[in-house]
Every structure is written in structure tokens, then in C-alpha cells.
CSV table of C-alpha atoms (C1' of nucleotides) in Angstrom, one decimal:
chain,number,residue,atom,x,y,z
N,1,MET,CA,113.4,100.4,76.5
N,2,HIS,CA,110.9,99.2,73.9
N,3,ALA,CA,107.7,101.2,73.3
N,4,PHE,CA,105.5,98.3,74.5
N,5,ASP,CA,107.5,98.1,77.8
N,6,VAL,CA,106.6,101.7,78.4
N,7,LEU,CA,103.0,101.3,77.5
N,8,ARG,CA,102.6,98.3,79.6
N,9,ASP,CA,102.1,100.4,82.7
N,10,PRO,CA,98.6,101.7,83.2
N,11,VAL,CA,99.9,104.8,85.0
N,12,ARG,CA,102.1,105.7,82.1
N,13,ARG,CA,99.2,105.2,79.7
N,14,ARG,CA,97.0,107.5,81.7
N,15,ILE,CA,99.7,110.1,81.8
N,16,LEU,CA,99.9,110.0,78.0
N,17,GLU,CA,96.2,110.3,77.8
N,18,LEU,CA,96.4,113.5,79.9
N,19,LEU,CA,99.2,114.9,77.8
N,20,ALA,CA,97.2,114.1,74.6
N,21,ASP,CA,94.8,116.9,75.7
N,22,GLY,CA,97.7,119.3,75.8
N,23,GLU,CA,100.8,120.0,77.8
N,24,HIS,CA,100.8,119.9,81.6
N,25,ALA,CA,103.2,120.6,84.4
N,26,SER,CA,104.6,117.7,86.3
N,27,GLY,CA,102.6,118.7,89.4
N,28,GLU,CA,99.3,118.8,87.4
N,29,VAL,CA,99.9,115.3,86.2
N,30,ALA,CA,100.9,114.2,89.6
N,31,ALA,CA,97.8,115.6,91.2
N,32,VAL,CA,95.5,113.6,88.9
N,33,ILE,CA,97.5,110.4,89.0
N,34,GLU,CA,98.0,110.5,92.8
N,35,ARG,CA,94.2,110.7,93.1
N,36,GLU,CA,93.4,108.1,90.5
N,37,PHE,CA,96.0,105.5,91.4
N,38,ALA,CA,96.9,106.3,95.0
N,39,ILE,CA,100.6,106.6,94.5
N,40,THR,CA,103.1,109.2,95.6
N,41,GLN,CA,104.4,112.2,93.7
N,42,ALA,CA,107.8,110.5,93.6
N,43,ALA,CA,106.3,107.5,91.8
N,44,VAL,CA,104.7,109.8,89.2
N,45,SER,CA,108.0,111.6,88.7
N,46,GLN,CA,109.7,108.2,88.0
N,47,HIS,CA,107.1,107.4,85.4
N,48,LEU,CA,107.6,110.8,83.8
N,49,LYS,CA,111.3,110.0,83.6
N,50,VAL,CA,110.6,106.7,81.8
N,51,LEU,CA,108.4,108.6,79.4
N,52,ARG,CA,111.2,111.1,78.8
N,53,ASP,CA,113.9,108.6,78.4
N,54,SER,CA,111.9,106.5,76.0
N,55,GLY,CA,110.9,109.4,73.8
N,56,PHE,CA,107.2,109.4,74.6
N,57,ALA,CA,107.3,112.9,76.2
N,58,THR,CA,109.3,116.0,76.0
N,59,VAL,CA,109.9,118.5,78.8
N,60,ARG,CA,110.4,122.2,79.0
N,61,PRO,CA,111.3,124.2,82.1
N,62,ASP,CA,109.0,127.0,83.2
N,63,GLY,CA,110.5,128.5,86.3
N,64,ALA,CA,110.5,125.8,88.9
N,65,ARG,CA,108.0,123.8,87.0
N,66,ARG,CA,108.5,121.3,84.2
N,67,ILE,CA,106.0,121.3,81.4
N,68,TYR,CA,105.5,117.9,79.7
N,69,ALA,CA,104.1,117.3,76.3
N,70,VAL,CA,103.5,114.2,74.2
N,71,ASP,CA,106.1,113.1,71.6
N,72,ALA,CA,104.1,110.9,69.3
N,73,ASP,CA,107.1,109.2,67.5
N,74,PRO,CA,107.1,106.0,69.5
N,75,LEU,CA,103.4,105.8,69.4
N,76,GLN,CA,103.6,106.0,65.6
N,77,ASP,CA,106.0,103.1,65.7
N,78,VAL,CA,103.4,101.1,67.6
N,79,ASP,CA,100.8,102.1,65.0
N,80,ALA,CA,103.2,100.9,62.3
N,81,TRP,CA,103.6,97.6,64.0
N,82,LEU,CA,99.9,97.1,64.0
N,83,ASP,CA,99.8,97.6,60.2
N,84,ARG,CA,100.4,93.9,59.6
N,85,PHE,CA,97.2,93.1,61.5
N,86,ARG,CA,94.9,95.8,60.0
N,87,ARG,CA,93.6,93.5,57.3
N,88,PHE,CA,91.9,91.5,60.0
N,89,TRP,CA,89.5,94.3,60.8
N,90,GLU,CA,89.7,97.0,58.1
N,91,PRO,CA,87.8,96.7,54.8
N,92,LYS,CA,89.9,96.3,51.7
N,93,LEU,CA,91.0,99.6,50.2
N,94,ASP,CA,93.0,100.2,47.0
N,95,ALA,CA,96.5,101.3,47.6
N,96,LEU,CA,96.0,105.0,46.8
N,97,GLU,CA,92.9,105.2,49.0
N,98,THR,CA,94.9,103.7,51.8
N,99,GLU,CA,97.8,106.1,51.3
N,100,ILE,CA,95.6,109.1,51.3
N,101,ALA,CA,93.4,108.0,54.1
N,102,ARG,CA,95.9,106.9,56.6
N,103,GLY,CA,98.5,109.6,55.7
N,104,ARG,CA,101.1,107.2,56.6
N,105,ARG,CA,104.5,108.5,55.7
N,106,LYS,CA,107.9,107.1,56.2
N,107,ARG,CA,109.6,108.5,59.2
N,108,THR,CA,113.2,109.6,58.9
L,1,MET,CA,95.8,90.5,81.6
L,2,HIS,CA,95.8,93.8,79.7
L,3,ALA,CA,96.6,93.8,76.0
L,4,PHE,CA,99.8,95.8,76.6
L,5,ASP,CA,101.0,93.4,79.2
L,6,VAL,CA,100.8,90.7,76.5
L,7,LEU,CA,102.5,92.7,73.8
L,8,ARG,CA,105.3,93.8,76.1
L,9,ASP,CA,107.1,90.5,75.5
L,10,PRO,CA,109.2,90.4,72.3
L,11,VAL,CA,108.7,86.6,72.0
L,12,ARG,CA,104.9,87.1,72.0
L,13,ARG,CA,105.1,89.9,69.5
L,14,ARG,CA,107.2,87.7,67.2
L,15,ILE,CA,104.7,84.8,67.6
L,16,LEU,CA,101.9,87.2,66.6
L,17,GLU,CA,103.9,88.3,63.5
L,18,LEU,CA,104.3,84.7,62.5
L,19,LEU,CA,100.6,84.1,62.9
L,20,ALA,CA,99.7,87.2,61.0
L,21,ASP,CA,101.0,85.4,57.9
L,22,GLY,CA,98.6,82.5,58.5
L,23,GLU,CA,97.9,79.8,61.0
L,24,HIS,CA,100.7,77.6,62.3
L,25,ALA,CA,101.0,74.6,64.5
L,26,SER,CA,102.6,75.0,67.9
L,27,GLY,CA,105.6,73.1,66.8
L,28,GLU,CA,106.2,75.3,63.8
L,29,VAL,CA,106.0,78.4,65.9
L,30,ALA,CA,108.3,76.8,68.5
L,31,ALA,CA,110.9,75.9,65.8
L,32,VAL,CA,111.3,79.5,64.7
L,33,ILE,CA,111.2,81.0,68.2
L,34,GLU,CA,113.6,78.5,69.7
L,35,ARG,CA,116.1,79.4,66.9
L,36,GLU,CA,115.6,83.2,67.1
L,37,PHE,CA,115.4,83.6,70.9
L,38,ALA,CA,117.3,80.5,72.2
L,39,ILE,CA,114.6,79.4,74.5
L,40,THR,CA,113.0,76.0,75.0
L,41,GLN,CA,109.8,74.6,73.5
L,42,ALA,CA,108.2,74.7,76.9
L,43,ALA,CA,108.7,78.4,77.1
L,44,VAL,CA,107.2,78.9,73.7
L,45,SER,CA,104.2,76.9,74.8
L,46,GLN,CA,103.8,79.1,77.9
L,47,HIS,CA,103.8,82.1,75.7
L,48,LEU,CA,101.1,80.5,73.4
L,49,LYS,CA,99.1,80.0,76.5
L,50,VAL,CA,99.3,83.6,77.4
L,51,LEU,CA,98.2,84.5,73.9
L,52,ARG,CA,95.3,82.1,74.2
L,53,ASP,CA,94.2,83.3,77.6
L,54,SER,CA,94.3,86.9,76.7
L,55,GLY,CA,92.3,86.4,73.4
L,56,PHE,CA,95.2,87.2,71.0
L,57,ALA,CA,95.1,83.7,69.5
L,58,THR,CA,92.7,80.9,68.9
L,59,VAL,CA,93.6,77.2,68.8
L,60,ARG,CA,92.2,74.3,66.9
L,61,PRO,CA,93.3,70.7,67.3
L,62,ASP,CA,94.6,68.7,64.3
L,63,GLY,CA,95.4,65.3,65.5
L,64,ALA,CA,98.1,65.7,68.1
L,65,ARG,CA,99.0,69.1,66.8
L,66,ARG,CA,97.5,72.4,67.8
L,67,ILE,CA,96.9,75.0,65.1
L,68,TYR,CA,97.2,78.6,66.2
L,69,ALA,CA,95.7,81.6,64.5
L,70,VAL,CA,95.5,85.3,65.3
L,71,ASP,CA,92.5,86.8,66.9
L,72,ALA,CA,92.7,90.5,66.2
L,73,ASP,CA,90.2,91.8,68.7
L,74,PRO,CA,92.6,92.8,71.4
L,75,LEU,CA,94.9,94.3,68.7
L,76,GLN,CA,92.0,96.4,67.5
L,77,ASP,CA,91.6,97.6,71.1
L,78,VAL,CA,95.2,98.8,71.0
L,79,ASP,CA,94.5,100.5,67.7
L,80,ALA,CA,91.5,102.2,69.2
L,81,TRP,CA,93.6,103.4,72.2
L,82,LEU,CA,96.0,105.0,69.7
L,83,ASP,CA,93.2,107.0,68.1
L,84,ARG,CA,93.6,109.9,70.5
L,85,PHE,CA,97.2,110.3,69.4
L,86,ARG,CA,96.6,110.0,65.6
L,87,ARG,CA,96.2,113.7,65.1
L,88,PHE,CA,99.9,114.1,66.0
L,89,TRP,CA,100.9,112.4,62.8
L,90,GLU,CA,97.9,112.0,60.5
L,91,PRO,CA,96.8,114.8,58.2
L,92,LYS,CA,93.5,116.3,59.0
L,93,LEU,CA,90.6,114.5,57.3
L,94,ASP,CA,86.9,115.4,57.4
L,95,ALA,CA,84.7,113.1,59.4
L,96,LEU,CA,83.3,111.1,56.5
L,97,GLU,CA,86.7,110.6,54.9
L,98,THR,CA,88.0,109.3,58.1
L,99,GLU,CA,85.1,107.0,58.6
L,100,ILE,CA,85.4,105.5,55.2
L,101,ALA,CA,89.1,105.3,55.2
L,102,ARG,CA,89.7,103.7,58.6
L,103,GLY,CA,86.6,101.5,58.4
L,104,ARG,CA,86.5,101.8,62.2
L,105,ARG,CA,83.4,100.3,63.5
L,106,LYS,CA,82.2,99.9,67.0
L,107,ARG,CA,82.9,96.4,68.4
L,108,THR,CA,80.1,94.7,70.3
Z,1,DG,C1',120.0,134.3,103.1
Z,2,DG,C1',116.2,131.4,104.7
Z,3,DT,C1',111.8,129.4,103.8
Z,4,DT,C1',108.5,127.6,100.7
Z,5,DT,C1',107.1,125.4,96.5
Z,6,DA,C1',108.0,122.3,92.6
Z,7,DT,C1',110.3,118.5,91.1
Z,8,DA,C1',113.7,114.8,90.7
Z,9,DT,C1',116.8,111.2,92.7
Z,10,DT,C1',118.4,107.5,95.6
Z,11,DA,C1',118.2,103.2,98.2
Z,12,DG,C1',115.7,99.5,99.5
Z,13,DT,C1',111.8,96.1,99.2
Z,14,DG,C1',108.0,93.1,97.5
Z,15,DA,C1',105.5,91.3,93.7
Z,16,DA,C1',105.3,89.9,89.1
Z,17,DT,C1',107.0,87.1,85.5
Z,18,DA,C1',109.9,84.6,82.0
Z,19,DC,C1',112.8,81.1,82.2
Z,20,DT,C1',114.5,76.0,83.0
Z,21,DT,C1',113.9,71.0,83.9
Z,22,DA,C1',110.9,67.4,84.7
Z,23,DA,C1',106.7,65.3,84.4
Z,24,DA,C1',102.0,64.8,82.5
Z,25,DT,C1',98.7,64.4,78.6
Z,26,DC,C1',97.2,62.8,74.4
Z,27,DA,C1',96.8,61.2,69.5
Z,28,DG,C1',98.4,57.9,66.0
Z,29,DG,C1',100.8,53.7,64.3
Z,30,DG,C1',103.0,49.3,64.7
O,1,DC,C1',98.6,48.0,74.3
O,2,DC,C1',103.2,50.2,74.0
O,3,DC,C1',106.0,53.6,71.8
O,4,DT,C1',106.8,57.8,69.6
O,5,DG,C1',105.9,62.6,68.5
O,6,DA,C1',103.5,66.8,69.7
O,7,DT,C1',102.2,69.7,73.2
O,8,DT,C1',101.0,71.3,77.8
O,9,DT,C1',101.6,71.7,82.7
O,10,DA,C1',104.0,72.0,87.2
O,11,DA,C1',107.6,73.4,90.4
O,12,DG,C1',111.3,76.2,91.4
O,13,DT,C1',114.4,80.2,90.5
O,14,DA,C1',116.3,84.6,89.1
O,15,DT,C1',115.5,89.0,87.4
O,16,DT,C1',112.8,93.0,86.5
O,17,DC,C1',110.3,96.7,88.1
O,18,DA,C1',107.0,99.8,90.5
O,19,DC,C1',106.5,101.3,94.7
O,20,DT,C1',107.7,104.1,99.4
O,21,DA,C1',110.4,107.0,102.3
O,22,DA,C1',113.9,109.9,102.6
O,23,DT,C1',116.8,113.1,100.5
O,24,DA,C1',118.6,116.3,97.0
O,25,DT,C1',118.1,120.1,93.7
O,26,DA,C1',116.6,124.4,92.3
O,27,DA,C1',113.6,128.4,91.5
O,28,DA,C1',110.6,132.0,93.9
O,29,DC,C1',109.5,135.0,97.3
O,30,DC,C1',110.0,137.4,101.6
DNA sequence: GGTTTATATTAGTGAATACTTAAATCAGGG
DNA sequence: CCCTGATTTAAGTATTCACTAATATAAACC
């Protein structure tokens, strides 16, 4: 599943926003999303599965709970794809400045 | 239609990549896409319509031809959404450095 | 062990959407 | 004008996918 397929869904984007503030248990995420989007816990769990399977989130057990956290790798891929369009809105920088500023490094 | 809905489709992403190199007539885009994705010219035209309607591309007539160009505004929106995740992969910068480097400005 | 709490999975359904073929629009040249 | 080339639009279809309801799994607590 391509990164943009994952990000297409507003519920998944919102979940990632929540996880960007720090890790959260499945139930904590579900509580917010159920309220904001009026969908069931099962639906949220399915979205979390998509995020897991596509590498956007990692999970760690804590007793009966599952603690989710962002994995930024696929987001960095999206950021890299945007590179070719940056010149449309960013001022011109010399190469070194750009390198330092953006801290972009090749991923292994 | 949300920016991510538009970018979800690989054909549309490829079209944007082509337009990133400079403007192209509909037919020029179609020739490449037809070859790479094995779809009809009509399908390409429909994708171009989505890009127009969603603000990712602008059109200008040139006789019977339609010249397409990138409009980066919605891409910049995507870039802005990614901001909250940048700290996961970018080195820490002080505020001024960041401001200068990224040239991020509020869009009106 | 049985109940409760937390979470995931399965099966089924409806809506969205990307495609095809066919037809419509429209500019330019003979 | 009619014809050709360039492009868009329309109608119909098949697939994808996000949802619900119901069920399964599994830890925690009594």
C-alpha cells in the first residue's frame, strides 16, 4: 500500500496527528476518533492496522493494551517526493545552505 | 476534494512529476501516460480534470491545444501538514535558522 | 475459573472512483 | 464549409475500500 493511499483517509491522518504528540494506547486513540468522526472502535482498530501494515506506526504491548507510536519513515518518503516541487515556493538557497537547513540525509 | 485524495492516484502523481519539469500540452502528457500506464487518452484527460478542479494544475489554451502547468499551492499545503512530523527526521534548528532555511511563509 | 476490560478480526454491504467506449466540442487548414 | 487533429465530456461498469455488527482473542482481576 502506497504512502499516499494511507494518508488519503482523514481518520488515519488524524490518528497520525494524535501520535505525533506522543504515543497512545489504542483505546485512547479510539476514544478521540469515535467522538470526532462518529465511527466505531472496530473501525478505528482497522485504521490502526493499516497504519501498522504500511509502516506509519509501530505498536508495543502493555498488558492488555497496545501502545502506538509514529514511525516517520513513510512520511519522510512523502517529504522526499515533494522535493521536486519545493522550488515553486521556497526561495533559492545555495547547495550547502539547503543541505544544512533541511538536514535531508539519504535513508538506508 | 482533499489534496491527499488527489495525490493518492499514481497516474496523477506521475502527471505532476511531468509538469514539474515545465508546462506540457495535454497530448504530450497523454502520450507518456498512455505508454507508462496503458490507459486511454480519455482517462488521462479525466485525471487532468481532477488536477484542474483541485487546484494542482492550471490550463492555458494554445490553439486547439491545452497547456498544463503545476500550481504548487495544494502541494505546499501537504508540505505544511508534514511540518508536525519533521522533528522525527530533521536535526534540531533554532527558530531563526529554520525560518530562513525553509522559507516557509504564511499563505493568504 | 469466570467476568470484565482492551483490542483485533471476520463477513457482509454501500459508496466512491478509475476505467472503457462513444460522442461532443472546438480550432485550424484546404 | 467540411475535415482533421486535439481535447473534453458522458454513460456505464467493475473494483476498491471504509464502515457496521458480531465474534474472537487475550490479559487482569476477583
